[in-house]
PDB file of C-alpha atoms and ligand atoms in Angstrom:
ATOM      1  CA  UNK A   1      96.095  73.009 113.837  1.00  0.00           C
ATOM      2  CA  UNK A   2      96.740  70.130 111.570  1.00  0.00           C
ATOM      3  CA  UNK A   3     100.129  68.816 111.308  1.00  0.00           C
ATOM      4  CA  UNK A   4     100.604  69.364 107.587  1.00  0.00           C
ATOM      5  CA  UNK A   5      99.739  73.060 107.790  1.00  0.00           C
ATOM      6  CA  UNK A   6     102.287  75.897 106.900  1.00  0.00           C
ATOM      7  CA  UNK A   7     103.335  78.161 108.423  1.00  0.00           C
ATOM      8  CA  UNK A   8     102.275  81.815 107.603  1.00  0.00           C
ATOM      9  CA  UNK A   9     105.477  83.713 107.775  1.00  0.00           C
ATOM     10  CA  UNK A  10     105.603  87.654 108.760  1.00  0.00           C
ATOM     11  CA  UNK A  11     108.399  90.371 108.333  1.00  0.00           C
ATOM     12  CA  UNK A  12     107.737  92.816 110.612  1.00  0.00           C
ATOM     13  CA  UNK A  13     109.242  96.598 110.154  1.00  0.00           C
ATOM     14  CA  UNK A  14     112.367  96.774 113.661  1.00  0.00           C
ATOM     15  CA  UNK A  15     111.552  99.256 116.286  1.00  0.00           C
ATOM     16  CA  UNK A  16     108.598 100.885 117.506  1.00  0.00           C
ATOM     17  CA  UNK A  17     106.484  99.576 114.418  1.00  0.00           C
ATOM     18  CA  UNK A  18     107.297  95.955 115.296  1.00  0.00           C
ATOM     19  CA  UNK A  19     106.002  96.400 119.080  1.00  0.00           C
ATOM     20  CA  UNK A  20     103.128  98.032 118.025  1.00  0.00           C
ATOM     21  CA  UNK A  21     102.049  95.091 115.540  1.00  0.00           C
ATOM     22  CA  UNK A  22     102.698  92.499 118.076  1.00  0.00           C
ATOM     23  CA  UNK A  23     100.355  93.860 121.092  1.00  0.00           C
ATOM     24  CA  UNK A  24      97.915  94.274 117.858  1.00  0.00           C
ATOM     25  CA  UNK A  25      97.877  90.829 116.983  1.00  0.00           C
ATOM     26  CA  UNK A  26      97.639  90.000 120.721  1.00  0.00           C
ATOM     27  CA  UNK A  27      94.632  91.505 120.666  1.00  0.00           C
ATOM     28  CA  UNK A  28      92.987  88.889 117.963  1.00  0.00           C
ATOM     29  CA  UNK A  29      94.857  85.735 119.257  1.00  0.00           C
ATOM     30  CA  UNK A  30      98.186  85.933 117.270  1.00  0.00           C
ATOM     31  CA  UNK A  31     100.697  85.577 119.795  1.00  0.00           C
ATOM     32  CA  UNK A  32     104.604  84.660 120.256  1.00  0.00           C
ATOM     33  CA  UNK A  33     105.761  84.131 123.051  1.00  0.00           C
ATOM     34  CA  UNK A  34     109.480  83.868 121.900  1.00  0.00           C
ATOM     35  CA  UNK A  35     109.439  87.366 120.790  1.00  0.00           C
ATOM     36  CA  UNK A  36     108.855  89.271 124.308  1.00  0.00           C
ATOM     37  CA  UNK A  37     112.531  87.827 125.450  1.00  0.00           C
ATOM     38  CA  UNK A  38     114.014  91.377 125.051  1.00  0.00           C
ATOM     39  CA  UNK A  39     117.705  89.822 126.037  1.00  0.00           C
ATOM     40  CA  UNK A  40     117.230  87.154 123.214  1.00  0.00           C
ATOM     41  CA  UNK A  41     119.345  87.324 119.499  1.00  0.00           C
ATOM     42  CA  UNK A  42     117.312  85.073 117.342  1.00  0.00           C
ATOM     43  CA  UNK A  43     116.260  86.810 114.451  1.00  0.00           C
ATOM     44  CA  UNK A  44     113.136  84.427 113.993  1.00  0.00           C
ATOM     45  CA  UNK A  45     110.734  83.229 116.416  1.00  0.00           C
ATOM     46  CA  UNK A  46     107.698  80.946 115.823  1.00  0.00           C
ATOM     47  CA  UNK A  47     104.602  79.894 117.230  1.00  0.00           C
ATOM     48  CA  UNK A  48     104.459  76.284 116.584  1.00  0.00           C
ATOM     49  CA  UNK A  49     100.799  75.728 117.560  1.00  0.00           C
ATOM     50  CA  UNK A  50      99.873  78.547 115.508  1.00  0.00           C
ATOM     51  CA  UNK A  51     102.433  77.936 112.853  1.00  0.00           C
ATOM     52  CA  UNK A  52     103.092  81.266 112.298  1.00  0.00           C
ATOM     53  CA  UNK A  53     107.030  82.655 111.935  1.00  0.00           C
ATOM     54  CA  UNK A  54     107.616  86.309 112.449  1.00  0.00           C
ATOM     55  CA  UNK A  55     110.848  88.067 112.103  1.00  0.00           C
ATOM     56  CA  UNK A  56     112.478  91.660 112.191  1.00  0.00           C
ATOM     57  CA  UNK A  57     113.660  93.364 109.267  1.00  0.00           C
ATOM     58  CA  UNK A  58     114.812  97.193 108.099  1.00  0.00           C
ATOM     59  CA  UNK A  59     111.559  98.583 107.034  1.00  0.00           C
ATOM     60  CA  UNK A  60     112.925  99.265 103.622  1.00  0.00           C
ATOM     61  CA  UNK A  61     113.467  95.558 103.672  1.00  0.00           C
ATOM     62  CA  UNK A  62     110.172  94.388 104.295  1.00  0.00           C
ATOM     63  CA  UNK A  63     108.134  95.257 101.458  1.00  0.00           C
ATOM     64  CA  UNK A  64     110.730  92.837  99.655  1.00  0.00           C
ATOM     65  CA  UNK A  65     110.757  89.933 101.610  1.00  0.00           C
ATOM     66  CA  UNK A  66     107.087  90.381 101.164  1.00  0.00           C
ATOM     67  CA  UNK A  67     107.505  90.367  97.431  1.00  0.00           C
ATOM     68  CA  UNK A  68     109.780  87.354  96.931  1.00  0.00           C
ATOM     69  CA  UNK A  69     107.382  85.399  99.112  1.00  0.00           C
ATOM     70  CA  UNK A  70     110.075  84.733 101.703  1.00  0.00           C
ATOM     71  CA  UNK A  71     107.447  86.800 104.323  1.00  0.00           C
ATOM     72  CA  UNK A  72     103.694  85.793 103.390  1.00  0.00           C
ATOM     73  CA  UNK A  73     102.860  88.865 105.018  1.00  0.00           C
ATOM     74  CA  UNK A  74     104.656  92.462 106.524  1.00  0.00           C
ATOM     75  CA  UNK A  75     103.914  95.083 108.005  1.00  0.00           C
ATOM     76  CA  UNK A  76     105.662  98.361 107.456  1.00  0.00           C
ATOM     77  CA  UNK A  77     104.952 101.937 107.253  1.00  0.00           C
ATOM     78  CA  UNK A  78     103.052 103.860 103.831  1.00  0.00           C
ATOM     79  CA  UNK A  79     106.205 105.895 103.509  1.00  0.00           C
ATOM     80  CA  UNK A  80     108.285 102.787 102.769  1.00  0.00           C
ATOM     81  CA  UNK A  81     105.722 101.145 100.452  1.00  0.00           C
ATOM     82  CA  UNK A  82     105.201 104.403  98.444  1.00  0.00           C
ATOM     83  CA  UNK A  83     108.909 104.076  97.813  1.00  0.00           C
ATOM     84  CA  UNK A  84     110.053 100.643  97.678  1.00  0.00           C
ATOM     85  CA  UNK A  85     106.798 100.479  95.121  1.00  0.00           C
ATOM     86  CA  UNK A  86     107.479  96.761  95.061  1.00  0.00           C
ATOM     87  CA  UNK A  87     104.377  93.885  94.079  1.00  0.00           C
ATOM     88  CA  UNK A  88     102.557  93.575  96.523  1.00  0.00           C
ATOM     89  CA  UNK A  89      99.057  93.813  98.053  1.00  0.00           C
ATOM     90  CA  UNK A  90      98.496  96.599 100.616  1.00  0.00           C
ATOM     91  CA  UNK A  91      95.405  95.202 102.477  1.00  0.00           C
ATOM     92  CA  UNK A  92      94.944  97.218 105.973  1.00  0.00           C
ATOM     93  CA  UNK A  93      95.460 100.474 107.557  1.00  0.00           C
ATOM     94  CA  UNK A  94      96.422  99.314 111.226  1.00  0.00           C
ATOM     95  CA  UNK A  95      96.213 103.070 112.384  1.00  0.00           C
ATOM     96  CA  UNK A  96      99.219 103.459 114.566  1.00  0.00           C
ATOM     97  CA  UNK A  97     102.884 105.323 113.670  1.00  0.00           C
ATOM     98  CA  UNK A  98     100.463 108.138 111.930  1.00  0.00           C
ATOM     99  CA  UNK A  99     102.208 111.071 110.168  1.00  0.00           C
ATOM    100  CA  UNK A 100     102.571 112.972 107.157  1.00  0.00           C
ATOM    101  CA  UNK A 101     104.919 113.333 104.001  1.00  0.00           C
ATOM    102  CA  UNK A 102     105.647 116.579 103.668  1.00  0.00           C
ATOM    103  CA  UNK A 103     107.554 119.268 101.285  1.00  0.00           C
ATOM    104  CA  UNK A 104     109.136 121.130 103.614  1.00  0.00           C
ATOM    105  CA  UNK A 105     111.972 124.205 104.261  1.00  0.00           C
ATOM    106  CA  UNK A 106     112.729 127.570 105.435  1.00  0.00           C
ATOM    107  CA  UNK A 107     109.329 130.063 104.823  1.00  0.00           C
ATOM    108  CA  UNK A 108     110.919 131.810 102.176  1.00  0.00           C
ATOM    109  CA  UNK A 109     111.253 128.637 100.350  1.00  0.00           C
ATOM    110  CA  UNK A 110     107.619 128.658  99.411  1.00  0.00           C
ATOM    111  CA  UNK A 111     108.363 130.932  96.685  1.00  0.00           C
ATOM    112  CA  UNK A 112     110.500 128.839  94.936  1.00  0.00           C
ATOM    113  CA  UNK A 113     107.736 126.074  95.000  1.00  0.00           C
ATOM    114  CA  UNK A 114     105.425 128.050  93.078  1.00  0.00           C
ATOM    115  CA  UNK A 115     107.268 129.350  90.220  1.00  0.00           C
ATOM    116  CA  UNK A 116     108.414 125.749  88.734  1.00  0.00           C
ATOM    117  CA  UNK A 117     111.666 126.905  89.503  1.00  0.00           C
ATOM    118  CA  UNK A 118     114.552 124.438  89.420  1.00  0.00           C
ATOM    119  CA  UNK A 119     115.275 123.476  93.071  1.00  0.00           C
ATOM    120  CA  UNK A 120     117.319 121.325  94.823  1.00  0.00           C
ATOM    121  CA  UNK A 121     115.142 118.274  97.107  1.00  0.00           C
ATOM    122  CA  UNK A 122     117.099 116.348  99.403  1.00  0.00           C
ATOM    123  CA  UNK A 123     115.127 113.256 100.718  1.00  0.00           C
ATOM    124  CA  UNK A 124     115.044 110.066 102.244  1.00  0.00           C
ATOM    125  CA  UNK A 125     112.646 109.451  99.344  1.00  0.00           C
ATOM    126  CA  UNK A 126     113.886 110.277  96.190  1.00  0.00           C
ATOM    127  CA  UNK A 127     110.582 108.425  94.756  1.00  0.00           C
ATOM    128  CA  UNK A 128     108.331 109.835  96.464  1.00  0.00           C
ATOM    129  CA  UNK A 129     110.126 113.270  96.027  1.00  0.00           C
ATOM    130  CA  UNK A 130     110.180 112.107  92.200  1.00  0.00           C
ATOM    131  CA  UNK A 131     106.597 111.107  91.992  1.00  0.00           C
ATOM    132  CA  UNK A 132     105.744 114.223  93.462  1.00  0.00           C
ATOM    133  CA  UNK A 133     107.713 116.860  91.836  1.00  0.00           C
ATOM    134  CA  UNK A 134     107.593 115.546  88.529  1.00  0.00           C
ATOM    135  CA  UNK A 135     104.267 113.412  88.139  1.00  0.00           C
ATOM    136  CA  UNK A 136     101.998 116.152  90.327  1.00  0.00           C
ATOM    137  CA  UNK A 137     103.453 119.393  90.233  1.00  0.00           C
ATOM    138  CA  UNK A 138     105.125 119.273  86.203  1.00  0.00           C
ATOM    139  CA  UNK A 139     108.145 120.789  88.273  1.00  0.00           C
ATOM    140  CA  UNK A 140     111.616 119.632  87.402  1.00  0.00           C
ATOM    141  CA  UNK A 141     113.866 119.331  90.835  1.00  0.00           C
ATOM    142  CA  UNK A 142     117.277 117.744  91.490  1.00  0.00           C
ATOM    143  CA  UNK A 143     116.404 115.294  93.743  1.00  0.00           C
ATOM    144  CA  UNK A 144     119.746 114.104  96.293  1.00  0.00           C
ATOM    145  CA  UNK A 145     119.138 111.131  98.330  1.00  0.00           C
ATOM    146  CA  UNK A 146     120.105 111.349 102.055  1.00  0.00           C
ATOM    147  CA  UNK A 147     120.178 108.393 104.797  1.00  0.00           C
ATOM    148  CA  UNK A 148     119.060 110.405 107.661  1.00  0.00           C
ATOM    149  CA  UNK A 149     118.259 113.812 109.587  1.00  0.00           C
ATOM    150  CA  UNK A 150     117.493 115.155 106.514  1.00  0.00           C
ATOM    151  CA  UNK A 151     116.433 118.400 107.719  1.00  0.00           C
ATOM    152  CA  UNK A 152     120.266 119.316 107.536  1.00  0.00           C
ATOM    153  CA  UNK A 153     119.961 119.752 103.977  1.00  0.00           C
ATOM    154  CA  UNK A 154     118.327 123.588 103.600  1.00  0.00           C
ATOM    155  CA  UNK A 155     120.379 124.213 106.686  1.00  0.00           C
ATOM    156  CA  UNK A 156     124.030 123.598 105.644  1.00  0.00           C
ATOM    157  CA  UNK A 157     123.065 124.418 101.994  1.00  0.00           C
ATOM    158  CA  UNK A 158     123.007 121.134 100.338  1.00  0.00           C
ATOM    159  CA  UNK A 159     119.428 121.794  98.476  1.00  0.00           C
ATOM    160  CA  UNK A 160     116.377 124.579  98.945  1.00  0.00           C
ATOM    161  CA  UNK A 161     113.369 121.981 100.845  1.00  0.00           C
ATOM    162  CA  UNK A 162     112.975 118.389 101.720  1.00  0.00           C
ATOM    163  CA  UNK A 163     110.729 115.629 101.047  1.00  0.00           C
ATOM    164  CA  UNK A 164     110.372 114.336 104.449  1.00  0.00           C
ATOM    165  CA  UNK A 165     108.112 112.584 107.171  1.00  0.00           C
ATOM    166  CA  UNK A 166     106.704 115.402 109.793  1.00  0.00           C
ATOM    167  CA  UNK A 167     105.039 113.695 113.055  1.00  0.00           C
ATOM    168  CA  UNK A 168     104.781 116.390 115.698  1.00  0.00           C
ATOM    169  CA  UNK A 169     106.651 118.517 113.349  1.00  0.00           C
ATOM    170  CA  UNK A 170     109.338 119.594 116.538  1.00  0.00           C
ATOM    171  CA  UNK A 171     112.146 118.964 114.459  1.00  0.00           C
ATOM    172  CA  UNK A 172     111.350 121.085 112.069  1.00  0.00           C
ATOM    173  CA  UNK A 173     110.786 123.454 114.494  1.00  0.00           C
ATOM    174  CA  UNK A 174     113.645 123.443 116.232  1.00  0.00           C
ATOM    175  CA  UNK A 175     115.241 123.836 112.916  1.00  0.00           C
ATOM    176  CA  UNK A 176     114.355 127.112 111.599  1.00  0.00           C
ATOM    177  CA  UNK A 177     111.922 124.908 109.023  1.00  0.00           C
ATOM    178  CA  UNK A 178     108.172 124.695 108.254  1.00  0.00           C
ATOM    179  CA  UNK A 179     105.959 122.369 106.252  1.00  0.00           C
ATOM    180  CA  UNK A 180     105.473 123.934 102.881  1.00  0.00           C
ATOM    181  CA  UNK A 181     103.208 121.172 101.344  1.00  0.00           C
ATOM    182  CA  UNK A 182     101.952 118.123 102.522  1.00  0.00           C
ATOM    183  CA  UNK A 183     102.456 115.134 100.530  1.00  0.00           C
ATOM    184  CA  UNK A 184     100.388 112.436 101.696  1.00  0.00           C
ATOM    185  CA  UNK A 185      99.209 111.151 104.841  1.00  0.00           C
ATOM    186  CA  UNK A 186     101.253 107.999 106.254  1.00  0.00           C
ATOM    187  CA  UNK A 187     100.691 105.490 109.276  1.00  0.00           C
ATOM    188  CA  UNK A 188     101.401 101.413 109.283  1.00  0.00           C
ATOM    189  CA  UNK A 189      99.594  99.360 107.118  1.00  0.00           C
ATOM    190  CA  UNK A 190     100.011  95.578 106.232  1.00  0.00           C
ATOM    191  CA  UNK A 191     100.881  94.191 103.125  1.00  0.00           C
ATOM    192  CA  UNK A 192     100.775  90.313 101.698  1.00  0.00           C
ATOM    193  CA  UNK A 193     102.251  88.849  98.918  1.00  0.00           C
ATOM    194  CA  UNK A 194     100.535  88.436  95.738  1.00  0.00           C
ATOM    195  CA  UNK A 195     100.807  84.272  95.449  1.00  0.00           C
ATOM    196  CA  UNK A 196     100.357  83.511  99.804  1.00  0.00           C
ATOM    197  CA  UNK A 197      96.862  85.890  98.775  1.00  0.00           C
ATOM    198  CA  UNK A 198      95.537  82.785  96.892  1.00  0.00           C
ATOM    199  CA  UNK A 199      97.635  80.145  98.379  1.00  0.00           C
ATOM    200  CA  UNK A 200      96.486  80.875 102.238  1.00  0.00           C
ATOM    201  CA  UNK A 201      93.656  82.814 101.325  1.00  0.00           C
ATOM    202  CA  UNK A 202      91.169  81.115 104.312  1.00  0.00           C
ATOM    203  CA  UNK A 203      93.977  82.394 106.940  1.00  0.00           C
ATOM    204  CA  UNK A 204      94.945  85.433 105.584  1.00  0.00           C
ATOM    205  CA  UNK A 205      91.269  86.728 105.034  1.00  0.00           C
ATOM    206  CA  UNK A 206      90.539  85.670 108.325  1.00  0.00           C
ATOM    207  CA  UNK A 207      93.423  87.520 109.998  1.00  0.00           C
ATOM    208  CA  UNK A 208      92.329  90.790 107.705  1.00  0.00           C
ATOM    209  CA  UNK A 209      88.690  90.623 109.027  1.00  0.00           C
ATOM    210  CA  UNK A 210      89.728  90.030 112.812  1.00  0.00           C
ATOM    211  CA  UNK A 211      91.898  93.043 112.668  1.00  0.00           C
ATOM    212  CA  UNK A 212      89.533  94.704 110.647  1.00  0.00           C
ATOM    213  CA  UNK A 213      86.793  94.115 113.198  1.00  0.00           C
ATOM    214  CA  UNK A 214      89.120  94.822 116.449  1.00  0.00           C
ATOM    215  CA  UNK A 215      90.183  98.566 114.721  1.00  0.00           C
TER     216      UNK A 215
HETATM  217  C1  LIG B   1     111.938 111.193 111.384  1.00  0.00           C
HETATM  218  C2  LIG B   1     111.791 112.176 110.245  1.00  0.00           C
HETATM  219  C3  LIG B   1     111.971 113.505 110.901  1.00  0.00           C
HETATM  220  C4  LIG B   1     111.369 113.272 112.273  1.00  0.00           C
HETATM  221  C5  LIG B   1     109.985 113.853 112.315  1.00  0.00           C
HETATM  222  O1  LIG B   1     113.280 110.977 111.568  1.00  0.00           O
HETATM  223  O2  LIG B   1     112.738 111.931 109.231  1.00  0.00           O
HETATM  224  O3  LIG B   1     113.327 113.829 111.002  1.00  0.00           O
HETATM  225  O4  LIG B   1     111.321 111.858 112.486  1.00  0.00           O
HETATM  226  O5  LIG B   1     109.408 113.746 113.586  1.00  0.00           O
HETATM  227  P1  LIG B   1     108.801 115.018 114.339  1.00  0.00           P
HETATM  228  O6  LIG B   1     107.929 115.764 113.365  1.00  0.00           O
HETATM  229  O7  LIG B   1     108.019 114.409 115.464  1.00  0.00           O
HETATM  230  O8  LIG B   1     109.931 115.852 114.827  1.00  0.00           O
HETATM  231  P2  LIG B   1     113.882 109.750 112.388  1.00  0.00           P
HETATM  232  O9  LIG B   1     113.851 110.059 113.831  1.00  0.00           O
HETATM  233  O10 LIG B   1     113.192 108.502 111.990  1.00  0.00           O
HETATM  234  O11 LIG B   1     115.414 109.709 111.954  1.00  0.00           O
HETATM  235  P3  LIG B   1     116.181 110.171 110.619  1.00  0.00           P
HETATM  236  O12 LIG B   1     116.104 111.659 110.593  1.00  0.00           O
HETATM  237  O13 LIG B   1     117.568 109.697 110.805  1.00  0.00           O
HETATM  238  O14 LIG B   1     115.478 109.547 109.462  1.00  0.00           O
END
């Protein structure tokens, strides 16, 4: 690597996601070391022969690191891009952390879905619930944001269904709830920012068509 390179900078989406990514890139040479200390605090590690940075952020945070060009390139889930629906280019599907965004409630719900009825939506999402409701259906909802374990909603009474993300759909069961329509289809995919694109386009392309070629 010559010494006046930069370095290619990625945000990475904390948890499971992030672990995934990283035995990815392992697979088509893009390595750090730094990162496996499981004990260790940094927030940023680099590989200086590489000159790559990587570093951990909230997946709703990624998408606008990404943006501002402080991370050339993330990595985050569909779910989080469909919402955040910041400027950026999505380039890759990487496969993994597959699920679905789904409408979903108690069975007798489904009436109220087809009727344009004016329901209650509690959601993680309110855009995507928005997008949905509003932009595809032609229903009008009152969409109420909640931070978490949003299946609670139908149950204590707080709205009718959810706008939610169903993986083996076990909460749901063990809920008393169903999936009553199904959104889109989600898993991780990689985005870049819009300037690094041009900027680092030999590296960048290169790292889209290795992973490309490994999945
Ligand atoms: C997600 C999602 C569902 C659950 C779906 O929640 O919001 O609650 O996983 O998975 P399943 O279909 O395999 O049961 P997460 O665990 O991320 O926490 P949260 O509810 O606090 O968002």
């Amino acid at each position: 690597m010559s010494e006046d390179m930069r370095y290619l900078t990625f945000a990475l989406g904390k948890g499971r996601l992030a672990k995934n990514t990283m035995d990815l890139f392992e697979k088509v040479g893009i390595t750090c070391e730094e990162m496996k200390d499981k004990d260790s605090r940094k927030l940023i590690f680099v590989n200086e022969e590489l000159k790559l940075k990587f570093f951990l952020a909230k997946g709703p945070d990624v998408p606008t690191y990404v943006e501002y060009g402080a991370a050339d390139i993330g990595v985050v889930g569909k779910d989080t891009i469909l919402e955040e629906n910041r400027r950026v280019y999505e380039v890759l599907d990487l496969g993994y952390g597959k699920c679905r965004m789904c409408v979903c409630g108690p069975a007798k719900a489904k009436e109220l879905l087809k009727h344009h009825e004016m329901i209650r939506v509690t959601s993680k999402y309110p855009n995507i619930a928005k997008d949905y409701f509003y932009n595809k259906k032609h229903q009008t909802v009152d969409i109420i944001k909640l931070n978490g374990s949003v299946e609670l909603g139908p149950i204590v009474g707080l709205g009718d269904v959810i706008v939610d993300i169903v993986e083996t759909g076990s909460t749901l069961k063990e809920n008393g709830l169903e999936v009553l329509e199904e959104i889109c289809p989600l898993s991780a995919r990689m985005i870049v920012n819009q300037v690094s694109m041009k900027m680092e386009a030999e590296r960048i392309k290169k790292l889209i068509q290795d992973l490309r070629a490994f999945l």
